[in-house]
PDB file of C-alpha atoms in Angstrom:
ATOM      1  CA  UNK G  27      75.432  67.812  42.592  1.00  0.00           C
ATOM      2  CA  UNK G  28      73.981  66.797  45.934  1.00  0.00           C
ATOM      3  CA  UNK G  29      70.714  67.141  47.794  1.00  0.00           C
ATOM      4  CA  UNK G  30      67.185  67.358  46.497  1.00  0.00           C
ATOM      5  CA  UNK G  31      66.637  68.915  43.078  1.00  0.00           C
ATOM      6  CA  UNK G  32      65.693  72.586  43.204  1.00  0.00           C
ATOM      7  CA  UNK G  33      62.387  73.825  41.896  1.00  0.00           C
ATOM      8  CA  UNK G  34      62.102  76.892  39.690  1.00  0.00           C
ATOM      9  CA  UNK G  35      62.012  79.900  41.979  1.00  0.00           C
ATOM     10  CA  UNK G  36      60.612  83.172  40.585  1.00  0.00           C
ATOM     11  CA  UNK G  37      63.177  85.957  40.273  1.00  0.00           C
ATOM     12  CA  UNK G  38      62.229  89.533  41.078  1.00  0.00           C
ATOM     13  CA  UNK G  39      62.993  92.165  38.419  1.00  0.00           C
ATOM     14  CA  UNK G  40      62.445  95.914  38.151  1.00  0.00           C
ATOM     15  CA  UNK G  41      59.029  95.227  36.623  1.00  0.00           C
ATOM     16  CA  UNK G  42      57.978  92.592  39.171  1.00  0.00           C
ATOM     17  CA  UNK G  43      59.554  93.638  42.493  1.00  0.00           C
ATOM     18  CA  UNK G  44      56.400  95.319  43.854  1.00  0.00           C
ATOM     19  CA  UNK G  45      54.287  92.317  42.819  1.00  0.00           C
ATOM     20  CA  UNK G  46      56.501  89.796  44.651  1.00  0.00           C
ATOM     21  CA  UNK G  47      56.739  92.046  47.727  1.00  0.00           C
ATOM     22  CA  UNK G  48      52.922  92.182  47.849  1.00  0.00           C
ATOM     23  CA  UNK G  49      52.692  88.400  47.498  1.00  0.00           C
ATOM     24  CA  UNK G  50      54.927  88.061  50.572  1.00  0.00           C
ATOM     25  CA  UNK G  51      52.298  90.178  52.402  1.00  0.00           C
ATOM     26  CA  UNK G  52      49.576  87.880  50.981  1.00  0.00           C
ATOM     27  CA  UNK G  53      48.200  90.630  48.736  1.00  0.00           C
ATOM     28  CA  UNK G  54      47.541  90.173  45.026  1.00  0.00           C
ATOM     29  CA  UNK G  55      48.538  93.243  43.021  1.00  0.00           C
ATOM     30  CA  UNK G  56      47.990  93.867  39.332  1.00  0.00           C
ATOM     31  CA  UNK G  57      48.819  96.872  37.219  1.00  0.00           C
ATOM     32  CA  UNK G  58      46.326  99.463  35.982  1.00  0.00           C
ATOM     33  CA  UNK G  59      47.168 101.917  33.233  1.00  0.00           C
ATOM     34  CA  UNK G  60      46.252 105.514  34.093  1.00  0.00           C
ATOM     35  CA  UNK G  61      46.093 106.378  30.386  1.00  0.00           C
ATOM     36  CA  UNK G  62      43.597 103.759  29.158  1.00  0.00           C
ATOM     37  CA  UNK G  63      42.271 102.227  32.443  1.00  0.00           C
ATOM     38  CA  UNK G  64      43.289  98.697  31.396  1.00  0.00           C
ATOM     39  CA  UNK G  65      44.273  96.210  34.094  1.00  0.00           C
ATOM     40  CA  UNK G  66      47.135  93.903  33.183  1.00  0.00           C
ATOM     41  CA  UNK G  67      49.019  90.892  34.400  1.00  0.00           C
ATOM     42  CA  UNK G  68      51.907  89.844  34.160  1.00  0.00           C
ATOM     43  CA  UNK G  69      53.768  92.942  35.417  1.00  0.00           C
ATOM     44  CA  UNK G  70      55.458  95.019  32.698  1.00  0.00           C
ATOM     45  CA  UNK G  71      57.127  98.378  32.325  1.00  0.00           C
ATOM     46  CA  UNK G  72      54.570  99.538  29.719  1.00  0.00           C
ATOM     47  CA  UNK G  73      50.846  99.017  29.182  1.00  0.00           C
ATOM     48  CA  UNK G  74      50.193  96.089  26.854  1.00  0.00           C
ATOM     49  CA  UNK G  75      47.084  97.852  25.546  1.00  0.00           C
ATOM     50  CA  UNK G  76      48.229 101.404  24.737  1.00  0.00           C
ATOM     51  CA  UNK G  77      52.009 101.244  25.380  1.00  0.00           C
ATOM     52  CA  UNK G  78      51.622 103.954  28.019  1.00  0.00           C
ATOM     53  CA  UNK G  79      54.039 104.149  30.929  1.00  0.00           C
ATOM     54  CA  UNK G  80      51.574 105.463  33.534  1.00  0.00           C
ATOM     55  CA  UNK G  81      51.109 102.190  35.392  1.00  0.00           C
ATOM     56  CA  UNK G  82      49.834 101.963  38.959  1.00  0.00           C
ATOM     57  CA  UNK G  83      49.748  98.967  41.251  1.00  0.00           C
ATOM     58  CA  UNK G  84      46.231  98.175  42.471  1.00  0.00           C
ATOM     59  CA  UNK G  85      45.027  95.476  44.791  1.00  0.00           C
ATOM     60  CA  UNK G  86      43.076  92.782  42.958  1.00  0.00           C
ATOM     61  CA  UNK G  87      40.007  91.194  44.516  1.00  0.00           C
ATOM     62  CA  UNK G  88      41.659  87.778  44.321  1.00  0.00           C
ATOM     63  CA  UNK G  89      38.477  86.372  42.792  1.00  0.00           C
ATOM     64  CA  UNK G  90      38.287  84.832  39.366  1.00  0.00           C
ATOM     65  CA  UNK G  91      36.950  82.169  37.046  1.00  0.00           C
ATOM     66  CA  UNK G  92      38.821  79.094  35.898  1.00  0.00           C
ATOM     67  CA  UNK G  93      39.045  79.335  32.099  1.00  0.00           C
ATOM     68  CA  UNK G  94      41.094  76.221  31.287  1.00  0.00           C
ATOM     69  CA  UNK G  95      43.394  73.782  33.025  1.00  0.00           C
ATOM     70  CA  UNK G  96      45.638  70.747  32.664  1.00  0.00           C
ATOM     71  CA  UNK G  97      46.320  68.021  35.187  1.00  0.00           C
ATOM     72  CA  UNK G  98      50.030  67.262  35.501  1.00  0.00           C
ATOM     73  CA  UNK G  99      50.536  63.608  36.363  1.00  0.00           C
ATOM     74  CA  UNK G 100      54.248  63.316  35.541  1.00  0.00           C
ATOM     75  CA  UNK G 101      56.614  65.780  37.162  1.00  0.00           C
ATOM     76  CA  UNK G 102      58.588  68.058  34.859  1.00  0.00           C
ATOM     77  CA  UNK G 103      61.502  67.531  37.241  1.00  0.00           C
ATOM     78  CA  UNK G 104      62.151  65.468  40.347  1.00  0.00           C
ATOM     79  CA  UNK G 105      61.751  68.669  42.371  1.00  0.00           C
ATOM     80  CA  UNK G 106      57.991  68.353  41.750  1.00  0.00           C
ATOM     81  CA  UNK G 107      57.630  64.579  42.131  1.00  0.00           C
ATOM     82  CA  UNK G 108      55.860  64.808  45.500  1.00  0.00           C
ATOM     83  CA  UNK G 109      53.290  67.273  44.123  1.00  0.00           C
ATOM     84  CA  UNK G 110      51.791  65.205  41.289  1.00  0.00           C
ATOM     85  CA  UNK G 111      49.042  65.168  40.331  1.00  0.00           C
ATOM     86  CA  UNK G 112      48.557  68.925  40.318  1.00  0.00           C
ATOM     87  CA  UNK G 113      46.532  71.403  38.293  1.00  0.00           C
ATOM     88  CA  UNK G 114      48.017  74.136  36.107  1.00  0.00           C
ATOM     89  CA  UNK G 115      45.298  76.629  35.230  1.00  0.00           C
ATOM     90  CA  UNK G 116      44.456  79.885  33.528  1.00  0.00           C
ATOM     91  CA  UNK G 117      42.353  82.032  35.843  1.00  0.00           C
ATOM     92  CA  UNK G 118      40.538  85.108  34.566  1.00  0.00           C
ATOM     93  CA  UNK G 119      40.575  87.625  37.390  1.00  0.00           C
ATOM     94  CA  UNK G 120      37.431  89.621  38.122  1.00  0.00           C
ATOM     95  CA  UNK G 121      39.381  92.712  37.033  1.00  0.00           C
ATOM     96  CA  UNK G 122      40.025  91.205  33.587  1.00  0.00           C
ATOM     97  CA  UNK G 123      43.603  89.908  33.318  1.00  0.00           C
ATOM     98  CA  UNK G 124      44.365  86.200  33.096  1.00  0.00           C
ATOM     99  CA  UNK G 125      46.919  84.534  35.379  1.00  0.00           C
ATOM    100  CA  UNK G 126      48.583  81.157  35.016  1.00  0.00           C
ATOM    101  CA  UNK G 127      48.693  79.426  38.379  1.00  0.00           C
ATOM    102  CA  UNK G 128      47.773  76.249  40.221  1.00  0.00           C
ATOM    103  CA  UNK G 129      44.428  75.153  41.634  1.00  0.00           C
ATOM    104  CA  UNK G 130      44.776  73.765  45.151  1.00  0.00           C
ATOM    105  CA  UNK G 131      42.449  72.863  47.993  1.00  0.00           C
ATOM    106  CA  UNK G 132      40.453  70.230  46.126  1.00  0.00           C
ATOM    107  CA  UNK G 133      40.918  66.959  44.294  1.00  0.00           C
ATOM    108  CA  UNK G 134      42.095  67.270  40.689  1.00  0.00           C
ATOM    109  CA  UNK G 135      38.871  65.436  39.782  1.00  0.00           C
ATOM    110  CA  UNK G 136      36.779  68.304  41.209  1.00  0.00           C
ATOM    111  CA  UNK G 137      38.324  71.004  39.013  1.00  0.00           C
ATOM    112  CA  UNK G 138      35.958  72.338  36.332  1.00  0.00           C
ATOM    113  CA  UNK G 139      36.137  75.022  33.671  1.00  0.00           C
ATOM    114  CA  UNK G 140      33.993  77.958  34.769  1.00  0.00           C
ATOM    115  CA  UNK G 141      34.369  77.299  38.492  1.00  0.00           C
ATOM    116  CA  UNK G 142      34.762  80.371  40.691  1.00  0.00           C
ATOM    117  CA  UNK G 143      38.118  80.530  42.459  1.00  0.00           C
ATOM    118  CA  UNK G 144      39.859  82.714  45.016  1.00  0.00           C
ATOM    119  CA  UNK G 145      43.512  83.416  45.624  1.00  0.00           C
ATOM    120  CA  UNK G 146      45.523  81.748  48.380  1.00  0.00           C
ATOM    121  CA  UNK G 147      49.232  82.192  49.000  1.00  0.00           C
ATOM    122  CA  UNK G 148      51.905  79.510  49.216  1.00  0.00           C
ATOM    123  CA  UNK G 149      54.958  80.570  51.242  1.00  0.00           C
ATOM    124  CA  UNK G 150      57.967  78.693  49.865  1.00  0.00           C
ATOM    125  CA  UNK G 151      61.007  77.949  52.029  1.00  0.00           C
ATOM    126  CA  UNK G 152      63.132  79.673  49.366  1.00  0.00           C
ATOM    127  CA  UNK G 153      61.706  82.998  50.590  1.00  0.00           C
ATOM    128  CA  UNK G 154      59.120  83.700  47.896  1.00  0.00           C
ATOM    129  CA  UNK G 155      55.347  83.582  48.150  1.00  0.00           C
ATOM    130  CA  UNK G 156      53.397  82.292  45.163  1.00  0.00           C
ATOM    131  CA  UNK G 157      49.710  83.000  44.504  1.00  0.00           C
ATOM    132  CA  UNK G 158      47.585  79.954  43.812  1.00  0.00           C
ATOM    133  CA  UNK G 159      43.826  79.514  43.575  1.00  0.00           C
ATOM    134  CA  UNK G 160      41.272  77.338  45.347  1.00  0.00           C
ATOM    135  CA  UNK G 161      37.554  76.851  44.788  1.00  0.00           C
ATOM    136  CA  UNK G 162      35.826  80.003  46.047  1.00  0.00           C
ATOM    137  CA  UNK G 163      34.171  79.708  49.428  1.00  0.00           C
ATOM    138  CA  UNK G 164      30.459  80.511  49.509  1.00  0.00           C
ATOM    139  CA  UNK G 165      29.820  83.871  51.168  1.00  0.00           C
TER     140      UNK G 165
END
């Protein structure tokens, strides 16, 4: 094996293809069930609430609240060595679903539970775009 270690690159599936395509356009999409009006994330083929199959893609506001987080100080692999320390977080979107992501754009010491965050997009050289969150800018 030669070269730098590879990081884990998300793989598009039938359930997630539209989501990843939207991320490449810097849009955050979530699913909404037409049967029970529940918003959900991660993308699935059926509604997690009612098991309905009438799912629509809707654009999320990209705004949320940080519910919990962990600071990673030791890389899980050498592919992430240059990124430590970094924050892995659970963000509750304004629409309701919770996403696991990273908090960027601030020191790890500034991250707080309850802080408002907004989505930003990280374009990876591997050809995927990953949503991350930063502290929300005052409007």
